[in-house]
mmCIF file with all atom_site columns, C-alpha atoms in Angstrom:
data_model
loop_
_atom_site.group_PDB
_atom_site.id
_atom_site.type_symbol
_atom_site.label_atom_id
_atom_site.label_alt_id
_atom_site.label_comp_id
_atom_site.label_asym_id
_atom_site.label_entity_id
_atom_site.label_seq_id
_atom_site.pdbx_PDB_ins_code
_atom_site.Cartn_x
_atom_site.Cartn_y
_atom_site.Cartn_z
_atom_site.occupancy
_atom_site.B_iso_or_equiv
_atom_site.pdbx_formal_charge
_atom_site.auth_seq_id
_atom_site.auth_comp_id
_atom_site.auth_asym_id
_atom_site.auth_atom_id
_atom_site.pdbx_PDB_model_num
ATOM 1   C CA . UNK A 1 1   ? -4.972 16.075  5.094   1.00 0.00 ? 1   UNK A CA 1
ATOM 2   C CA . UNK A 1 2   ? -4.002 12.443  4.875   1.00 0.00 ? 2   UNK A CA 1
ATOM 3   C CA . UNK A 1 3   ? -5.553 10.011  2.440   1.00 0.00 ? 3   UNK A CA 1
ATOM 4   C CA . UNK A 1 4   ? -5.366 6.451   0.485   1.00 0.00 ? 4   UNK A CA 1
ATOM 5   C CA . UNK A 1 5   ? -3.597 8.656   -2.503  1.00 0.00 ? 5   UNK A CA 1
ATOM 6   C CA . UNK A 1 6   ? -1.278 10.783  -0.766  1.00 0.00 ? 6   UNK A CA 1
ATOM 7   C CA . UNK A 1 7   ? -0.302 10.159  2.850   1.00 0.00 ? 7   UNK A CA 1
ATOM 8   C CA . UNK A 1 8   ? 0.215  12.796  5.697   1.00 0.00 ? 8   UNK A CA 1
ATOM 9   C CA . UNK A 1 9   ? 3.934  13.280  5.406   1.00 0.00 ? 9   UNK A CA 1
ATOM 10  C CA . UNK A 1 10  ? 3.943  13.274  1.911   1.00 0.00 ? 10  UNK A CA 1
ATOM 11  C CA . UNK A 1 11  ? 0.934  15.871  1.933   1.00 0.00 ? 11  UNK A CA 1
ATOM 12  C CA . UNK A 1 12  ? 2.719  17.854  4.206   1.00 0.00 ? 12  UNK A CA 1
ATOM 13  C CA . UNK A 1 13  ? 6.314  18.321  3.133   1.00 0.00 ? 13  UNK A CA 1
ATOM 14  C CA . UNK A 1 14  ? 8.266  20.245  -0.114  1.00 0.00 ? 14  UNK A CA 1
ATOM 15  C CA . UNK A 1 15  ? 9.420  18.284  -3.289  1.00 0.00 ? 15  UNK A CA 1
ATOM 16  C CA . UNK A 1 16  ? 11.867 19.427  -5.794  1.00 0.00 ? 16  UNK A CA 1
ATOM 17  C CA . UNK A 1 17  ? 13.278 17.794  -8.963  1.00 0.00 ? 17  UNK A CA 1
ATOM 18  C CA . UNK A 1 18  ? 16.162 18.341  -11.275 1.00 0.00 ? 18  UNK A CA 1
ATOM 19  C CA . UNK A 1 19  ? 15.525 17.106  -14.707 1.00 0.00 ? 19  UNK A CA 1
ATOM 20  C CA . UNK A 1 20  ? 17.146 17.073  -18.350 1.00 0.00 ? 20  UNK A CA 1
ATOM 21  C CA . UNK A 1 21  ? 15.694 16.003  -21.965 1.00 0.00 ? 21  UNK A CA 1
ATOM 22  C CA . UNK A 1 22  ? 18.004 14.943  -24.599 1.00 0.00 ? 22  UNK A CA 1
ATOM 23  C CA . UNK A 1 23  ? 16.659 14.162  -28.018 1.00 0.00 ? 23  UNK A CA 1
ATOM 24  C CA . UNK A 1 24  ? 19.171 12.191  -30.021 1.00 0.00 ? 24  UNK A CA 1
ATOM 25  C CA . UNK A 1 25  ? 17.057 10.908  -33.603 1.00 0.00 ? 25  UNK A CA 1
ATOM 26  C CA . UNK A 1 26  ? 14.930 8.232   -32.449 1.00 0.00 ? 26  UNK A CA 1
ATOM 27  C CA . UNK A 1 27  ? 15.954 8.498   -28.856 1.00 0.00 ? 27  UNK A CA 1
ATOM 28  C CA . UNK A 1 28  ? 14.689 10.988  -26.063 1.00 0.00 ? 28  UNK A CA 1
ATOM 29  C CA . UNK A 1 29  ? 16.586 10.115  -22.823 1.00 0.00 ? 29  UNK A CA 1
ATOM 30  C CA . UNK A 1 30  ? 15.204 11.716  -19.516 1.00 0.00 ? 30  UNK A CA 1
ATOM 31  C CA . UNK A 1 31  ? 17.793 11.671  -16.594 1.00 0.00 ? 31  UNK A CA 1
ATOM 32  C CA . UNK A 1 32  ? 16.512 13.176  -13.278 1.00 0.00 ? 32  UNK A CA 1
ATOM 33  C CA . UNK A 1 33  ? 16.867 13.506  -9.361  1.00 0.00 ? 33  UNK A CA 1
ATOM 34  C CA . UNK A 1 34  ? 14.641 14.415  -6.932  1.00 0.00 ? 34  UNK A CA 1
ATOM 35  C CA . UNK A 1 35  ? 14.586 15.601  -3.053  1.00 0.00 ? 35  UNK A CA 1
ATOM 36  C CA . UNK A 1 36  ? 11.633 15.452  -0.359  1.00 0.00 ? 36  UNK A CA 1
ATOM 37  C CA . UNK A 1 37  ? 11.709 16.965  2.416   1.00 0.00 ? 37  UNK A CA 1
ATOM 38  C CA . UNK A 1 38  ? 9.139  16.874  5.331   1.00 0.00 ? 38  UNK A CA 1
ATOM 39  C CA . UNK A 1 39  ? 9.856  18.976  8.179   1.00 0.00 ? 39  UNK A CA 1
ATOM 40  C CA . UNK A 1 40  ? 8.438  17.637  11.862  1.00 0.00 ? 40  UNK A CA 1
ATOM 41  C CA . UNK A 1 41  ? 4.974  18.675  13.102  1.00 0.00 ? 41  UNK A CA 1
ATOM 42  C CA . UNK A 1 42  ? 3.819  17.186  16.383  1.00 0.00 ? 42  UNK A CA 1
ATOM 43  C CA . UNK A 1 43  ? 0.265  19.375  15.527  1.00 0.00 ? 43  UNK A CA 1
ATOM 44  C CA . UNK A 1 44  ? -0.581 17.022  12.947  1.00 0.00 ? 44  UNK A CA 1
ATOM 45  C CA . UNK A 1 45  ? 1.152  14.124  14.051  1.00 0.00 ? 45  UNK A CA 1
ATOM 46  C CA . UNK A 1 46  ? 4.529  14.380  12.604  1.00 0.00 ? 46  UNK A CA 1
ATOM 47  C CA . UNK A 1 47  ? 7.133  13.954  15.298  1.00 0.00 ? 47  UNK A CA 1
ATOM 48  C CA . UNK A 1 48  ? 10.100 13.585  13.384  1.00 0.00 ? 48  UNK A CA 1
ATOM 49  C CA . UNK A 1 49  ? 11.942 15.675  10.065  1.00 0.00 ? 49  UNK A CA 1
ATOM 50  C CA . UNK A 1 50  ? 12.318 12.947  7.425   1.00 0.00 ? 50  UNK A CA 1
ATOM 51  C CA . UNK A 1 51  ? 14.106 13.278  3.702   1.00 0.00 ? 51  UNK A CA 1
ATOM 52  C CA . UNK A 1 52  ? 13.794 11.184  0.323   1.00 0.00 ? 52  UNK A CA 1
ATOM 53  C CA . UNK A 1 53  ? 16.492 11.257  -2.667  1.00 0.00 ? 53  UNK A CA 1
ATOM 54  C CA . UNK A 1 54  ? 15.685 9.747   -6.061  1.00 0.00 ? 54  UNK A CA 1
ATOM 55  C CA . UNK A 1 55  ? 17.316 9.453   -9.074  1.00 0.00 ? 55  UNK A CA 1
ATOM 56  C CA . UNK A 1 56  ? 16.065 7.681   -12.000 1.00 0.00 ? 56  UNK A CA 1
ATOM 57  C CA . UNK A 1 57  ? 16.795 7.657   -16.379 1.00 0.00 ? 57  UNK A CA 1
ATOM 58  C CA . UNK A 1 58  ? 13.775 7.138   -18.380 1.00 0.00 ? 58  UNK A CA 1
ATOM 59  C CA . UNK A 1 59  ? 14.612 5.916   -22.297 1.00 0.00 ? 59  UNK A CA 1
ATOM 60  C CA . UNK A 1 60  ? 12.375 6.090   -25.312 1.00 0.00 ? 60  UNK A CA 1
ATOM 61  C CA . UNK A 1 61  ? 13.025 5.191   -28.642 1.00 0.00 ? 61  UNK A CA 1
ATOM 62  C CA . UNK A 1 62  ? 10.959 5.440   -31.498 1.00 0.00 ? 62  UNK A CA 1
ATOM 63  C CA . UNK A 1 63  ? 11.427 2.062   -33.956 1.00 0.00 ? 63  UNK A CA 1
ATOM 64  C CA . UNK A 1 64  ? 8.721  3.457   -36.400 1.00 0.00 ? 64  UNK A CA 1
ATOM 65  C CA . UNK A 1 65  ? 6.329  6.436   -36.199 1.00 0.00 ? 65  UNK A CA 1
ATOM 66  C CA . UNK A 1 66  ? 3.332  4.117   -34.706 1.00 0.00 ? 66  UNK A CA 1
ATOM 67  C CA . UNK A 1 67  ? 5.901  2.191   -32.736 1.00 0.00 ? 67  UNK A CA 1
ATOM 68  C CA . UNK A 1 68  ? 8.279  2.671   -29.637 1.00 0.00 ? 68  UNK A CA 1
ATOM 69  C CA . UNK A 1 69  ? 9.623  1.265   -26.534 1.00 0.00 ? 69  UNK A CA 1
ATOM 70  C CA . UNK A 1 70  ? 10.871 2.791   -23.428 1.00 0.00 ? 70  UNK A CA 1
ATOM 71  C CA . UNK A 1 71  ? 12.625 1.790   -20.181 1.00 0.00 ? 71  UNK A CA 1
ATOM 72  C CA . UNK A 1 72  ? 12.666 3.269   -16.792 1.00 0.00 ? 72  UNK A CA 1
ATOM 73  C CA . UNK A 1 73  ? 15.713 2.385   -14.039 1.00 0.00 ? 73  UNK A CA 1
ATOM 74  C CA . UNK A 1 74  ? 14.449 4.074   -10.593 1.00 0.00 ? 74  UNK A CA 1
ATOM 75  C CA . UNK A 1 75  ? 16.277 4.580   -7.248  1.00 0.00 ? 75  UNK A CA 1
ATOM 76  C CA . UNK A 1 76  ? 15.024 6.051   -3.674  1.00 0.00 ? 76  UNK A CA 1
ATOM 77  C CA . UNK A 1 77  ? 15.881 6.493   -0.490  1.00 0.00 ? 77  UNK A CA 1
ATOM 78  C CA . UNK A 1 78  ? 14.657 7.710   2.837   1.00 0.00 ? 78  UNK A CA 1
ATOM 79  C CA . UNK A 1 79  ? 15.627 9.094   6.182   1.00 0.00 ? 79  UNK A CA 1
ATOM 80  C CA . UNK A 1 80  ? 14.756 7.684   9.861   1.00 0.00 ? 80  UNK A CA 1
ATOM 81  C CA . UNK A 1 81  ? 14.136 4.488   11.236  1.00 0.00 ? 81  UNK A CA 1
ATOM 82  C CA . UNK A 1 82  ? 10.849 3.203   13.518  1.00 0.00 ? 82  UNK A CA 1
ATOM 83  C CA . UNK A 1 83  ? 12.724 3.391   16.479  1.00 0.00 ? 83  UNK A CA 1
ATOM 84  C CA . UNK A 1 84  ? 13.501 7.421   15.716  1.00 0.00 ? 84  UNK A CA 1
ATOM 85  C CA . UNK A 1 85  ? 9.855  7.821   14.952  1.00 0.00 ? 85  UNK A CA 1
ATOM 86  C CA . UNK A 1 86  ? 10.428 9.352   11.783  1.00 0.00 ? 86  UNK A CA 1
ATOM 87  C CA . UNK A 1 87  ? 7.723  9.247   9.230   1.00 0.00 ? 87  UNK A CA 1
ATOM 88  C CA . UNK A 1 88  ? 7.161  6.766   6.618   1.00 0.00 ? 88  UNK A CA 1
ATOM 89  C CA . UNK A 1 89  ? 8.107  7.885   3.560   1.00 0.00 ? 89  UNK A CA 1
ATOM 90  C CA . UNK A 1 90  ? 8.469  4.526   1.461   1.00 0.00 ? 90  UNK A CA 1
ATOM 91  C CA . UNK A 1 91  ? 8.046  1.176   2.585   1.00 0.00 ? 91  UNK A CA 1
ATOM 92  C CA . UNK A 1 92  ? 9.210  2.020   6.324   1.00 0.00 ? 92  UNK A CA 1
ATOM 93  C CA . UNK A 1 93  ? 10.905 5.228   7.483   1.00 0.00 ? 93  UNK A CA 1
ATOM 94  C CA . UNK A 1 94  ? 14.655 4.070   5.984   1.00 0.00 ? 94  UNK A CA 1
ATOM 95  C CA . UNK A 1 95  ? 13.574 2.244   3.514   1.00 0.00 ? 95  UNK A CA 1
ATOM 96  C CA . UNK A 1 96  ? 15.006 2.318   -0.186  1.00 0.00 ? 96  UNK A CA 1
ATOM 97  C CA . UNK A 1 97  ? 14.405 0.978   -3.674  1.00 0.00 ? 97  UNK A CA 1
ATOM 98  C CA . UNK A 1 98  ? 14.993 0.548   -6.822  1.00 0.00 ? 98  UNK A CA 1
ATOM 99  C CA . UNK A 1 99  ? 12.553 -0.244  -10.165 1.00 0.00 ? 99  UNK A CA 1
ATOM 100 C CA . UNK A 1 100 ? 13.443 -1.164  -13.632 1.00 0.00 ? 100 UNK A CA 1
ATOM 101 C CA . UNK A 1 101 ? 10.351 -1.159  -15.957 1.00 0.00 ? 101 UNK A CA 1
ATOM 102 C CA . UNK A 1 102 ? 9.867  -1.613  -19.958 1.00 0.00 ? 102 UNK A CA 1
ATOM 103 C CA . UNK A 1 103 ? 7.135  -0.242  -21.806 1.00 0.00 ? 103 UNK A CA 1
ATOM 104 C CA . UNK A 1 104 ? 6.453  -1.051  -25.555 1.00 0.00 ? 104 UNK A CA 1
ATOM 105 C CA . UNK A 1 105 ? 3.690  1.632   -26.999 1.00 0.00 ? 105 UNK A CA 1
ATOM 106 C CA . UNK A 1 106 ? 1.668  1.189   -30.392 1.00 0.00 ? 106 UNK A CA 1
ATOM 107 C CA . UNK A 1 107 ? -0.404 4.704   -31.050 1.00 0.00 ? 107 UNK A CA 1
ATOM 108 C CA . UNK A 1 108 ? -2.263 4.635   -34.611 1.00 0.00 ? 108 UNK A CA 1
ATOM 109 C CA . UNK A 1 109 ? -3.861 8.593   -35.162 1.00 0.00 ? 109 UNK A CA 1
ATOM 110 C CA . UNK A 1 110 ? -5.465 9.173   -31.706 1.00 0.00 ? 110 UNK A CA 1
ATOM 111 C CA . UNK A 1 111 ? -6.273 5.302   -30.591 1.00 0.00 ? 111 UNK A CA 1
ATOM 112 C CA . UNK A 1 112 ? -3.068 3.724   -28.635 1.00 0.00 ? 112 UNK A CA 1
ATOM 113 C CA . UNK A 1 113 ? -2.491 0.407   -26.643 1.00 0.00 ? 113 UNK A CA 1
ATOM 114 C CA . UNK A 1 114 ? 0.410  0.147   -24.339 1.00 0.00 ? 114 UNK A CA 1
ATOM 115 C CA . UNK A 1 115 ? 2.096  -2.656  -22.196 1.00 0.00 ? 115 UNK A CA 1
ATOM 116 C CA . UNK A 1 116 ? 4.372  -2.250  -19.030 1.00 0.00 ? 116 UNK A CA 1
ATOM 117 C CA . UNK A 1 117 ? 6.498  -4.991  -17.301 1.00 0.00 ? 117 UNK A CA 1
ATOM 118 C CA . UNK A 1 118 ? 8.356  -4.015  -13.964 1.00 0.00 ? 118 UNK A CA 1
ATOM 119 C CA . UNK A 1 119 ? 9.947  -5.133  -11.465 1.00 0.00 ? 119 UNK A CA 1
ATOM 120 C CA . UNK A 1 120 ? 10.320 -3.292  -7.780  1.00 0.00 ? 120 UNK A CA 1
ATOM 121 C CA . UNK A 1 121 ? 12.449 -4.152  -4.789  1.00 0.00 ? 121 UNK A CA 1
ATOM 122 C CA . UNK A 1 122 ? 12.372 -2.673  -1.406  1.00 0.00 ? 122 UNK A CA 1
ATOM 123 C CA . UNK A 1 123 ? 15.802 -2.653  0.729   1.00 0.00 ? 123 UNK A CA 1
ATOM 124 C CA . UNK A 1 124 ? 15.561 -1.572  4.455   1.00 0.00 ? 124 UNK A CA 1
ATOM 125 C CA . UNK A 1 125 ? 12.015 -2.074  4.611   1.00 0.00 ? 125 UNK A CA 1
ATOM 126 C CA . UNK A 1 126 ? 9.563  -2.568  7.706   1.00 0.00 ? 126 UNK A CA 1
ATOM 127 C CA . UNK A 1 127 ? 7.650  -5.445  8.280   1.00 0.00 ? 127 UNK A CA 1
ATOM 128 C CA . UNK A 1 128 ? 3.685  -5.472  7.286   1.00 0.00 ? 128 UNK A CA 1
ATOM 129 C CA . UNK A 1 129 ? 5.173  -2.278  4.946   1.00 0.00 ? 129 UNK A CA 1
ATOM 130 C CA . UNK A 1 130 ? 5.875  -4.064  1.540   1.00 0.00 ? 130 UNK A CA 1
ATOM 131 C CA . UNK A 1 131 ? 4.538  -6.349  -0.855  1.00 0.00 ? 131 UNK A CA 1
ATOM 132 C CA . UNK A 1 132 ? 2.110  -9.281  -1.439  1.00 0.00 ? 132 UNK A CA 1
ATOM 133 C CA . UNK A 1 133 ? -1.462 -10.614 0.298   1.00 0.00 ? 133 UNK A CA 1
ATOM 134 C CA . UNK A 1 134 ? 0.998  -10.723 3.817   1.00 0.00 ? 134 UNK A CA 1
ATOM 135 C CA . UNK A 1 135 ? 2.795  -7.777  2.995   1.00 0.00 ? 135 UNK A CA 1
ATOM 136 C CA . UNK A 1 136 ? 5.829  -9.581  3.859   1.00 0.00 ? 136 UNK A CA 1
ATOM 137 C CA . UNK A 1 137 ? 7.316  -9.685  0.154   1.00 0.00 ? 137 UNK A CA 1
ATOM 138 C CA . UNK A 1 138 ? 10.354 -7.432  -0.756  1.00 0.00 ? 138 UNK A CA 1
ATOM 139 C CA . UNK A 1 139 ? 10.027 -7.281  -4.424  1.00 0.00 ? 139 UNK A CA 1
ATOM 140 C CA . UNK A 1 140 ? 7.370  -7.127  -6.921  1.00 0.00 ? 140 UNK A CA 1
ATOM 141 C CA . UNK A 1 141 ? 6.699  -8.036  -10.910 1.00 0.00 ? 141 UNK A CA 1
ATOM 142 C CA . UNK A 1 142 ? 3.861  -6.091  -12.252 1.00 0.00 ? 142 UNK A CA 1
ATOM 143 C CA . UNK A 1 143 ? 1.887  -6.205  -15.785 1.00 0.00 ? 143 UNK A CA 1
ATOM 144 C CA . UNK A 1 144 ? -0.162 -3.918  -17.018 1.00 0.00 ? 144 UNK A CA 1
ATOM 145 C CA . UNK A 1 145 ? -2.040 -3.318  -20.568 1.00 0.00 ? 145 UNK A CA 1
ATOM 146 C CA . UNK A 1 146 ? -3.525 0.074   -21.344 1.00 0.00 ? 146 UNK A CA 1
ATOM 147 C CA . UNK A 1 147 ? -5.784 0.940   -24.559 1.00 0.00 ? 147 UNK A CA 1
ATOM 148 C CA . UNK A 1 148 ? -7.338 4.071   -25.263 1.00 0.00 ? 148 UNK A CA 1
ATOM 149 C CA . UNK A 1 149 ? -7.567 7.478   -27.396 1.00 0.00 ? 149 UNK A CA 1
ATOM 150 C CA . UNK A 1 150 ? -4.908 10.334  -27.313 1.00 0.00 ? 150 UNK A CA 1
ATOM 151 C CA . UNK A 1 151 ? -6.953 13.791  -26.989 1.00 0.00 ? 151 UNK A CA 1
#
């Protein structure tokens, strides 16, 4: 099954991830690494094996008990190129990339509002594959603000 939320090689292939919690006071650090791996299958259109490795370290620290902020620093890569016909697992098969996002959170009881600021860029990456209106862009700042109630 392929669709706009999860793609046919992704749908079709075997994820595993390492991951460790450290609680330090206010802090709770999250280190972790994770494989893909999506093996060929010319049935449904797969021709060639493909691979992903990630690593990222997510931070949160708590300045009050209604207040925190936390940071993300992301890194992937894939296997293949177009010419090899190897899936796209990214932003073009061989493409990597890295994130580094920042998220201040304000929960009161069960009502929170949250803000994120990040930034993305794509190395490697195949053309019409990436970002903006052209899809021609290699990086990407995003914003987002988030309200709601904690149940």
């Amino acid at each position: 099954t392929s669709t706009l939320v999860t793609p046919l090689a992704q749908n079709n292939g075997v994820v595993g991830d390492l991951m460790y919690t450290h609680t330090l006071g206010s802090w709770i650090i999250n280190p972790y690494i994770q494989f893909s791996d999506i093996p060929s299958s010319p049935a449904i259109g797969i021709a060639h094996d493909a691979t992903s490795f990630a690593g990222a370290v997510l931070a949160n620290y708590a300045i009050t008990q209604e207040f925190s902020v936390a940071g993300r620093v992301e890194y992937i890569a894939t296997s293949g190129n177009a010419a090899s016909g190897a899936p796209n697992l990214l932003y073009g098969p061989g493409s990597d990339a890295w994130s580094i996002t920042f998220t201040p959170t304000f929960q009161h009881g069960v009502f929170f509002a949250r803000g994120e600021a990040s930034y993305t860029g794509a190395i490697d990456s195949a053309d019409g594959a990436v970002f903006g209106r052209s899809l021609d862009r290699t990086s990407q700042a995003r914003l987002m603000l988030e309200a709601g109630v904690v149940f």
